[in-house]
PDB file of C-alpha atoms in Angstrom:
ATOM      1  CA  PHE A   3     -40.664 110.276 -32.801  1.00  0.00           C
ATOM      2  CA  LYS A   4     -41.288 112.232 -36.103  1.00  0.00           C
ATOM      3  CA  GLY A   5     -39.167 109.536 -37.641  1.00  0.00           C
ATOM      4  CA  TYR A   6     -41.842 106.735 -36.765  1.00  0.00           C
ATOM      5  CA  PHE A   7     -44.331 108.481 -39.101  1.00  0.00           C
ATOM      6  CA  THR A   8     -41.853 109.240 -41.794  1.00  0.00           C
ATOM      7  CA  ASP A   9     -40.325 105.829 -41.696  1.00  0.00           C
ATOM      8  CA  GLY A  10     -43.547 104.155 -41.630  1.00  0.00           C
ATOM      9  CA  ILE A  11     -44.646 106.114 -44.843  1.00  0.00           C
ATOM     10  CA  HIS A  12     -41.341 105.257 -46.415  1.00  0.00           C
ATOM     11  CA  ILE A  13     -41.861 101.517 -45.683  1.00  0.00           C
ATOM     12  CA  ILE A  14     -45.376 101.481 -47.040  1.00  0.00           C
ATOM     13  CA  THR A  15     -44.381 103.359 -50.301  1.00  0.00           C
ATOM     14  CA  SER A  16     -41.099 101.359 -50.720  1.00  0.00           C
ATOM     15  CA  PRO A  17     -42.436  98.938 -53.335  1.00  0.00           C
ATOM     16  CA  ALA A  18     -42.696 101.959 -55.747  1.00  0.00           C
ATOM     17  CA  ARG A  19     -38.789 102.293 -55.406  1.00  0.00           C
ATOM     18  CA  TRP A  20     -37.930  98.540 -55.611  1.00  0.00           C
ATOM     19  CA  ASN A  21     -35.506  97.398 -58.234  1.00  0.00           C
ATOM     20  CA  ALA A  22     -35.216  94.050 -59.892  1.00  0.00           C
ATOM     21  CA  SER A  23     -33.347  92.563 -56.922  1.00  0.00           C
ATOM     22  CA  ASP A  24     -35.978  93.704 -54.513  1.00  0.00           C
ATOM     23  CA  TRP A  25     -38.794  92.099 -56.525  1.00  0.00           C
ATOM     24  CA  LEU A  26     -36.838  89.025 -56.754  1.00  0.00           C
ATOM     25  CA  THR A  27     -36.415  88.870 -52.979  1.00  0.00           C
ATOM     26  CA  ALA A  28     -40.137  89.495 -52.470  1.00  0.00           C
ATOM     27  CA  THR A  29     -40.980  86.791 -54.936  1.00  0.00           C
ATOM     28  CA  ILE A  30     -38.822  84.319 -53.269  1.00  0.00           C
ATOM     29  CA  VAL A  31     -40.077  85.141 -49.652  1.00  0.00           C
ATOM     30  CA  THR A  32     -43.697  84.958 -51.037  1.00  0.00           C
ATOM     31  CA  GLY A  33     -43.077  81.545 -52.598  1.00  0.00           C
ATOM     32  CA  VAL A  34     -41.495  80.205 -49.475  1.00  0.00           C
ATOM     33  CA  ALA A  35     -44.500  81.486 -47.433  1.00  0.00           C
ATOM     34  CA  ALA A  36     -46.951  79.800 -49.963  1.00  0.00           C
ATOM     35  CA  GLY A  37     -45.053  76.568 -49.808  1.00  0.00           C
ATOM     36  CA  LEU A  38     -45.118  76.427 -46.127  1.00  0.00           C
ATOM     37  CA  TYR A  39     -48.865  77.345 -46.029  1.00  0.00           C
ATOM     38  CA  GLU A  40     -49.623  74.351 -48.168  1.00  0.00           C
ATOM     39  CA  ASN A  41     -47.560  72.216 -45.812  1.00  0.00           C
ATOM     40  CA  ASP A  42     -48.587  73.749 -42.434  1.00  0.00           C
ATOM     41  CA  VAL A  43     -50.229  70.703 -41.180  1.00  0.00           C
ATOM     42  CA  LYS A  44     -47.486  68.267 -42.035  1.00  0.00           C
ATOM     43  CA  ILE A  45     -44.823  70.630 -40.570  1.00  0.00           C
ATOM     44  CA  MET A  46     -46.769  71.224 -37.505  1.00  0.00           C
ATOM     45  CA  LYS A  47     -47.127  67.460 -36.824  1.00  0.00           C
ATOM     46  CA  TRP A  48     -43.593  66.811 -37.427  1.00  0.00           C
ATOM     47  CA  VAL A  49     -42.593  69.567 -34.804  1.00  0.00           C
ATOM     48  CA  GLN A  50     -45.033  68.225 -32.247  1.00  0.00           C
ATOM     49  CA  ASP A  51     -43.852  64.657 -32.720  1.00  0.00           C
ATOM     50  CA  HIS A  52     -40.274  65.850 -31.997  1.00  0.00           C
ATOM     51  CA  ARG A  53     -41.176  68.121 -29.171  1.00  0.00           C
ATOM     52  CA  THR A  54     -39.250  67.486 -25.766  1.00  0.00           C
ATOM     53  CA  THR A  55     -39.394  68.999 -22.306  1.00  0.00           C
ATOM     54  CA  THR A  56     -35.756  70.216 -22.884  1.00  0.00           C
ATOM     55  CA  MET A  57     -36.705  72.019 -26.086  1.00  0.00           C
ATOM     56  CA  ASP A  58     -39.743  73.635 -24.252  1.00  0.00           C
ATOM     57  CA  ALA A  59     -37.562  74.820 -21.374  1.00  0.00           C
ATOM     58  CA  ILE A  60     -35.061  76.328 -23.650  1.00  0.00           C
ATOM     59  CA  GLY A  61     -37.675  77.788 -25.892  1.00  0.00           C
ATOM     60  CA  ASN A  62     -39.705  79.362 -23.034  1.00  0.00           C
ATOM     61  CA  ASN A  63     -36.710  81.083 -21.543  1.00  0.00           C
ATOM     62  CA  VAL A  64     -35.303  82.329 -24.931  1.00  0.00           C
ATOM     63  CA  THR A  65     -38.741  83.540 -26.005  1.00  0.00           C
ATOM     64  CA  ASP A  66     -38.996  85.787 -22.880  1.00  0.00           C
ATOM     65  CA  LEU A  67     -35.564  87.168 -23.889  1.00  0.00           C
ATOM     66  CA  GLY A  68     -36.538  87.684 -27.639  1.00  0.00           C
ATOM     67  CA  HIS A  69     -40.002  88.997 -26.976  1.00  0.00           C
ATOM     68  CA  GLY A  70     -41.931  89.490 -23.853  1.00  0.00           C
ATOM     69  CA  LYS A  71     -41.198  90.713 -20.327  1.00  0.00           C
ATOM     70  CA  TYR A  72     -37.392  90.941 -20.820  1.00  0.00           C
ATOM     71  CA  THR A  73     -37.488  93.029 -24.111  1.00  0.00           C
ATOM     72  CA  PRO A  74     -38.053  96.488 -22.395  1.00  0.00           C
ATOM     73  CA  VAL A  75     -35.460  95.505 -19.737  1.00  0.00           C
ATOM     74  CA  LEU A  76     -32.943  94.601 -22.505  1.00  0.00           C
ATOM     75  CA  LEU A  77     -33.456  97.768 -24.694  1.00  0.00           C
ATOM     76  CA  GLY A  78     -33.737  99.873 -21.549  1.00  0.00           C
ATOM     77  CA  GLY A  79     -30.526  98.645 -20.156  1.00  0.00           C
ATOM     78  CA  MET A  80     -28.770  99.161 -23.438  1.00  0.00           C
ATOM     79  CA  TYR A  81     -29.943 102.811 -23.648  1.00  0.00           C
ATOM     80  CA  LEU A  82     -28.956 103.463 -19.975  1.00  0.00           C
ATOM     81  CA  TYR A  83     -25.563 101.906 -20.609  1.00  0.00           C
ATOM     82  CA  GLY A  84     -25.063 104.206 -23.624  1.00  0.00           C
ATOM     83  CA  HIS A  85     -26.172 107.252 -21.516  1.00  0.00           C
ATOM     84  CA  ILE A  86     -23.778 106.436 -18.642  1.00  0.00           C
ATOM     85  CA  ALA A  87     -20.789 105.438 -20.770  1.00  0.00           C
ATOM     86  CA  ASP A  88     -21.474 108.070 -23.339  1.00  0.00           C
ATOM     87  CA  ASP A  89     -21.734 105.314 -25.957  1.00  0.00           C
ATOM     88  CA  GLY A  90     -23.723 106.887 -28.889  1.00  0.00           C
ATOM     89  CA  LYS A  91     -23.916 103.627 -30.707  1.00  0.00           C
ATOM     90  CA  SER A  92     -25.430 101.992 -27.819  1.00  0.00           C
ATOM     91  CA  ARG A  93     -28.164 104.547 -27.450  1.00  0.00           C
ATOM     92  CA  LYS A  94     -28.825 104.715 -31.115  1.00  0.00           C
ATOM     93  CA  THR A  95     -29.321 100.947 -31.306  1.00  0.00           C
ATOM     94  CA  ALA A  96     -31.681 101.000 -28.369  1.00  0.00           C
ATOM     95  CA  LEU A  97     -33.772 103.625 -29.893  1.00  0.00           C
ATOM     96  CA  LEU A  98     -33.846 102.169 -33.337  1.00  0.00           C
ATOM     97  CA  SER A  99     -34.801  98.790 -31.926  1.00  0.00           C
ATOM     98  CA  VAL A 100     -37.690 100.382 -30.174  1.00  0.00           C
ATOM     99  CA  GLU A 101     -38.851 101.968 -33.330  1.00  0.00           C
ATOM    100  CA  SER A 102     -38.506  98.801 -35.222  1.00  0.00           C
ATOM    101  CA  PHE A 103     -40.444  96.908 -32.547  1.00  0.00           C
ATOM    102  CA  VAL A 104     -43.270  99.557 -32.535  1.00  0.00           C
ATOM    103  CA  LEU A 105     -43.651  99.905 -36.349  1.00  0.00           C
ATOM    104  CA  THR A 106     -43.525  96.092 -36.836  1.00  0.00           C
ATOM    105  CA  GLY A 107     -46.329  95.775 -34.337  1.00  0.00           C
ATOM    106  CA  VAL A 108     -48.544  98.151 -36.242  1.00  0.00           C
ATOM    107  CA  PHE A 109     -47.989  96.458 -39.545  1.00  0.00           C
ATOM    108  CA  VAL A 110     -48.523  93.031 -37.882  1.00  0.00           C
ATOM    109  CA  GLN A 111     -51.580  93.983 -36.029  1.00  0.00           C
ATOM    110  CA  THR A 112     -53.040  95.591 -39.122  1.00  0.00           C
ATOM    111  CA  ILE A 113     -52.492  92.230 -41.173  1.00  0.00           C
ATOM    112  CA  LYS A 114     -53.957  90.250 -38.261  1.00  0.00           C
ATOM    113  CA  TYR A 115     -57.238  92.257 -38.460  1.00  0.00           C
ATOM    114  CA  ALA A 116     -57.279  91.731 -42.103  1.00  0.00           C
ATOM    115  CA  ALA A 117     -56.700  87.973 -42.145  1.00  0.00           C
ATOM    116  CA  ARG A 118     -58.026  86.708 -38.823  1.00  0.00           C
ATOM    117  CA  ARG A 119     -56.667  83.265 -39.259  1.00  0.00           C
ATOM    118  CA  HIS A 120     -57.525  80.723 -36.723  1.00  0.00           C
ATOM    119  CA  ARG A 121     -54.759  79.330 -34.546  1.00  0.00           C
ATOM    120  CA  PRO A 122     -53.784  75.711 -34.660  1.00  0.00           C
ATOM    121  CA  ASP A 123     -54.833  75.127 -30.950  1.00  0.00           C
ATOM    122  CA  THR A 124     -58.530  75.879 -31.878  1.00  0.00           C
ATOM    123  CA  GLY A 125     -58.628  72.537 -33.726  1.00  0.00           C
ATOM    124  CA  ASP A 126     -59.877  74.432 -36.956  1.00  0.00           C
ATOM    125  CA  PRO A 127     -58.378  73.553 -40.344  1.00  0.00           C
ATOM    126  CA  TYR A 128     -55.165  75.533 -41.331  1.00  0.00           C
ATOM    127  CA  ASN A 129     -57.100  77.476 -44.017  1.00  0.00           C
ATOM    128  CA  THR A 130     -59.748  78.912 -41.764  1.00  0.00           C
ATOM    129  CA  PHE A 131     -59.867  82.657 -42.119  1.00  0.00           C
ATOM    130  CA  ASP A 132     -62.539  85.091 -40.862  1.00  0.00           C
ATOM    131  CA  GLY A 133     -61.515  87.821 -43.236  1.00  0.00           C
ATOM    132  CA  PRO A 134     -61.223  91.547 -42.524  1.00  0.00           C
ATOM    133  CA  GLY A 135     -62.975  92.895 -39.521  1.00  0.00           C
ATOM    134  CA  LEU A 136     -62.698  95.179 -36.533  1.00  0.00           C
ATOM    135  CA  GLU A 137     -63.161  92.450 -33.980  1.00  0.00           C
ATOM    136  CA  SER A 138     -60.173  90.300 -33.377  1.00  0.00           C
ATOM    137  CA  LYS A 139     -59.861  87.498 -30.624  1.00  0.00           C
ATOM    138  CA  THR A 140     -56.863  85.600 -29.539  1.00  0.00           C
ATOM    139  CA  SER A 141     -58.212  82.393 -31.269  1.00  0.00           C
ATOM    140  CA  ASN A 142     -58.194  84.051 -34.660  1.00  0.00           C
ATOM    141  CA  ALA A 143     -55.037  86.210 -34.493  1.00  0.00           C
ATOM    142  CA  SER A 144     -52.718  83.639 -35.876  1.00  0.00           C
ATOM    143  CA  PHE A 145     -51.369  85.335 -38.894  1.00  0.00           C
ATOM    144  CA  PRO A 146     -48.734  86.559 -38.721  1.00  0.00           C
ATOM    145  CA  SER A 147     -46.849  85.706 -35.540  1.00  0.00           C
ATOM    146  CA  GLY A 148     -46.359  88.685 -33.352  1.00  0.00           C
ATOM    147  CA  HIS A 149     -43.730  87.017 -31.346  1.00  0.00           C
ATOM    148  CA  ALA A 150     -41.580  86.098 -34.388  1.00  0.00           C
ATOM    149  CA  SER A 151     -41.991  89.484 -35.995  1.00  0.00           C
ATOM    150  CA  SER A 152     -41.128  91.361 -32.930  1.00  0.00           C
ATOM    151  CA  ALA A 153     -38.025  89.120 -31.974  1.00  0.00           C
ATOM    152  CA  PHE A 154     -36.660  89.603 -35.590  1.00  0.00           C
ATOM    153  CA  ALA A 155     -37.465  93.361 -35.561  1.00  0.00           C
ATOM    154  CA  VAL A 156     -35.161  93.931 -32.617  1.00  0.00           C
ATOM    155  CA  ALA A 157     -32.516  91.225 -33.493  1.00  0.00           C
ATOM    156  CA  THR A 158     -32.173  92.713 -37.045  1.00  0.00           C
ATOM    157  CA  VAL A 159     -31.444  96.181 -35.671  1.00  0.00           C
ATOM    158  CA  ILE A 160     -28.958  94.907 -33.069  1.00  0.00           C
ATOM    159  CA  ALA A 161     -27.287  92.540 -35.643  1.00  0.00           C
ATOM    160  CA  SER A 162     -26.926  95.357 -38.199  1.00  0.00           C
ATOM    161  CA  GLU A 163     -25.411  97.899 -35.787  1.00  0.00           C
ATOM    162  CA  TYR A 164     -23.044  95.328 -34.359  1.00  0.00           C
ATOM    163  CA  ASP A 165     -22.041  93.391 -37.342  1.00  0.00           C
ATOM    164  CA  ASN A 166     -19.349  91.115 -35.979  1.00  0.00           C
ATOM    165  CA  ALA A 167     -18.760  87.316 -35.594  1.00  0.00           C
ATOM    166  CA  VAL A 168     -20.742  87.071 -32.365  1.00  0.00           C
ATOM    167  CA  VAL A 169     -23.742  89.535 -32.132  1.00  0.00           C
ATOM    168  CA  PRO A 170     -25.546  88.634 -35.415  1.00  0.00           C
ATOM    169  CA  PRO A 171     -25.714  84.828 -34.871  1.00  0.00           C
ATOM    170  CA  LEU A 172     -26.609  85.203 -31.205  1.00  0.00           C
ATOM    171  CA  ALA A 173     -29.429  87.838 -32.071  1.00  0.00           C
ATOM    172  CA  TYR A 174     -30.816  85.997 -34.930  1.00  0.00           C
ATOM    173  CA  GLY A 175     -30.538  82.650 -33.032  1.00  0.00           C
ATOM    174  CA  ILE A 176     -32.601  83.934 -30.087  1.00  0.00           C
ATOM    175  CA  ALA A 177     -35.213  85.326 -32.719  1.00  0.00           C
ATOM    176  CA  ALA A 178     -35.305  81.940 -34.541  1.00  0.00           C
ATOM    177  CA  ILE A 179     -35.834  79.934 -31.308  1.00  0.00           C
ATOM    178  CA  SER A 180     -38.568  82.351 -30.287  1.00  0.00           C
ATOM    179  CA  ALA A 181     -40.297  81.782 -33.594  1.00  0.00           C
ATOM    180  CA  LEU A 182     -40.038  78.002 -33.312  1.00  0.00           C
ATOM    181  CA  ASN A 183     -41.280  77.996 -29.795  1.00  0.00           C
ATOM    182  CA  ARG A 184     -44.634  79.407 -30.924  1.00  0.00           C
ATOM    183  CA  VAL A 185     -44.971  76.500 -33.326  1.00  0.00           C
ATOM    184  CA  MET A 186     -44.006  73.946 -30.543  1.00  0.00           C
ATOM    185  CA  HIS A 187     -46.681  75.479 -28.328  1.00  0.00           C
ATOM    186  CA  ASN A 188     -49.277  75.037 -31.141  1.00  0.00           C
ATOM    187  CA  ALA A 189     -49.809  78.748 -30.978  1.00  0.00           C
ATOM    188  CA  HIS A 190     -49.030  79.473 -34.608  1.00  0.00           C
ATOM    189  CA  TRP A 191     -48.721  77.651 -37.891  1.00  0.00           C
ATOM    190  CA  PRO A 192     -45.206  77.516 -39.431  1.00  0.00           C
ATOM    191  CA  SER A 193     -46.228  79.851 -42.219  1.00  0.00           C
ATOM    192  CA  ASP A 194     -47.292  82.421 -39.507  1.00  0.00           C
ATOM    193  CA  THR A 195     -43.960  82.462 -37.943  1.00  0.00           C
ATOM    194  CA  VAL A 196     -41.962  82.701 -41.141  1.00  0.00           C
ATOM    195  CA  VAL A 197     -44.083  85.569 -42.516  1.00  0.00           C
ATOM    196  CA  GLY A 198     -43.776  87.304 -39.099  1.00  0.00           C
ATOM    197  CA  ALA A 199     -39.998  86.867 -39.047  1.00  0.00           C
ATOM    198  CA  ALA A 200     -39.776  88.268 -42.640  1.00  0.00           C
ATOM    199  CA  ILE A 201     -41.801  91.388 -41.746  1.00  0.00           C
ATOM    200  CA  GLY A 202     -39.642  92.024 -38.631  1.00  0.00           C
ATOM    201  CA  TYR A 203     -36.494  91.359 -40.497  1.00  0.00           C
ATOM    202  CA  PHE A 204     -37.229  93.743 -43.418  1.00  0.00           C
ATOM    203  CA  ILE A 205     -38.656  96.540 -41.345  1.00  0.00           C
ATOM    204  CA  GLY A 206     -35.645  96.256 -39.045  1.00  0.00           C
ATOM    205  CA  LYS A 207     -33.367  96.597 -42.175  1.00  0.00           C
ATOM    206  CA  ALA A 208     -35.409  99.612 -43.431  1.00  0.00           C
ATOM    207  CA  ILE A 209     -35.148 101.365 -40.144  1.00  0.00           C
ATOM    208  CA  VAL A 210     -31.555 100.988 -39.929  1.00  0.00           C
ATOM    209  CA  ALA A 211     -30.959 102.083 -43.568  1.00  0.00           C
ATOM    210  CA  SER A 212     -33.095 105.252 -43.066  1.00  0.00           C
ATOM    211  CA  HIS A 213     -30.987 106.324 -40.112  1.00  0.00           C
ATOM    212  CA  ARG A 214     -27.516 105.646 -41.456  1.00  0.00           C
ATOM    213  CA  GLY A 215     -25.198 108.657 -41.903  1.00  0.00           C
ATOM    214  CA  GLY A 216     -26.166 111.116 -44.524  1.00  0.00           C
ATOM    215  CA  ASP A 217     -25.497 111.273 -48.120  1.00  0.00           C
ATOM    216  CA  ARG A 218     -22.666 109.416 -49.735  1.00  0.00           C
ATOM    217  CA  LEU A 219     -21.350 112.606 -51.454  1.00  0.00           C
ATOM    218  CA  SER A 220     -21.036 115.663 -49.432  1.00  0.00           C
ATOM    219  CA  LEU A 221     -19.537 119.206 -49.751  1.00  0.00           C
ATOM    220  CA  GLY A 222     -18.404 121.245 -46.876  1.00  0.00           C
ATOM    221  CA  PRO A 223     -16.269 124.166 -45.809  1.00  0.00           C
ATOM    222  CA  MET A 224     -12.626 124.042 -44.555  1.00  0.00           C
ATOM    223  CA  MET A 225     -11.021 126.677 -42.527  1.00  0.00           C
ATOM    224  CA  GLU A 226      -7.553 126.211 -41.178  1.00  0.00           C
ATOM    225  CA  GLU A 227      -5.004 128.605 -39.854  1.00  0.00           C
ATOM    226  CA  ARG A 228      -3.348 129.186 -43.324  1.00  0.00           C
ATOM    227  CA  ALA A 229      -6.038 127.970 -45.787  1.00  0.00           C
ATOM    228  CA  THR A 230      -9.659 128.301 -46.513  1.00  0.00           C
ATOM    229  CA  GLY A 231     -11.595 126.094 -48.984  1.00  0.00           C
ATOM    230  CA  VAL A 232     -13.973 123.378 -49.474  1.00  0.00           C
ATOM    231  CA  VAL A 233     -13.873 119.472 -48.752  1.00  0.00           C
ATOM    232  CA  LEU A 234     -15.512 117.131 -51.038  1.00  0.00           C
ATOM    233  CA  THR A 235     -16.258 113.731 -49.351  1.00  0.00           C
ATOM    234  CA  TYR A 236     -17.510 110.514 -50.874  1.00  0.00           C
ATOM    235  CA  THR A 237     -18.196 107.522 -48.617  1.00  0.00           C
ATOM    236  CA  PHE A 238     -17.622 104.096 -50.222  1.00  0.00           C
TER     237      PHE A 238
END
């Protein structure tokens, strides 16, 4: 649990260590979010016009899996399996997913209190913000989407740890449907879900990177029956 604090500080201070590629990525994400913000009303109307009962049913079930009552069951089951089967990777993935979920929640809630944007189901204009404050209600907790951020926070860790042809598309697909479902239910503006998804994704990636095995260059002792020396190891 000490890692929660150190990883949180590392994420907060990360812009000081960004390179040109990182700043380019941040600029692109910001630009996309700004473009969506200016078109939130049009996109929302299009989604509502194309909403169907089938899409609602699929979205509701997937959202429960991506974020909600099934998330603790999913991660708890993954950790329990890793414990019973002595699968260290499964245990590690479950623990990192929980950390990503928690830290993402902290960041998202902080932004919610700073923005206090009104949800679309209030009937207020898309650009209605109450600004920073200690009192937050459901009606003005639209930005960013907690469902989208949490779903992508967990999906990113799982997809990163099990990087194959099946797991990443499945994990990100569930997270994307969870985010879209919030727009279909008129609970979030499109820009809310995209920003939330980006926060969950980048925090998940940061958590995984911070816990990946040691330094690339290492030096260690070697002792065998007929020889004693050192081993120099470089991980590509």
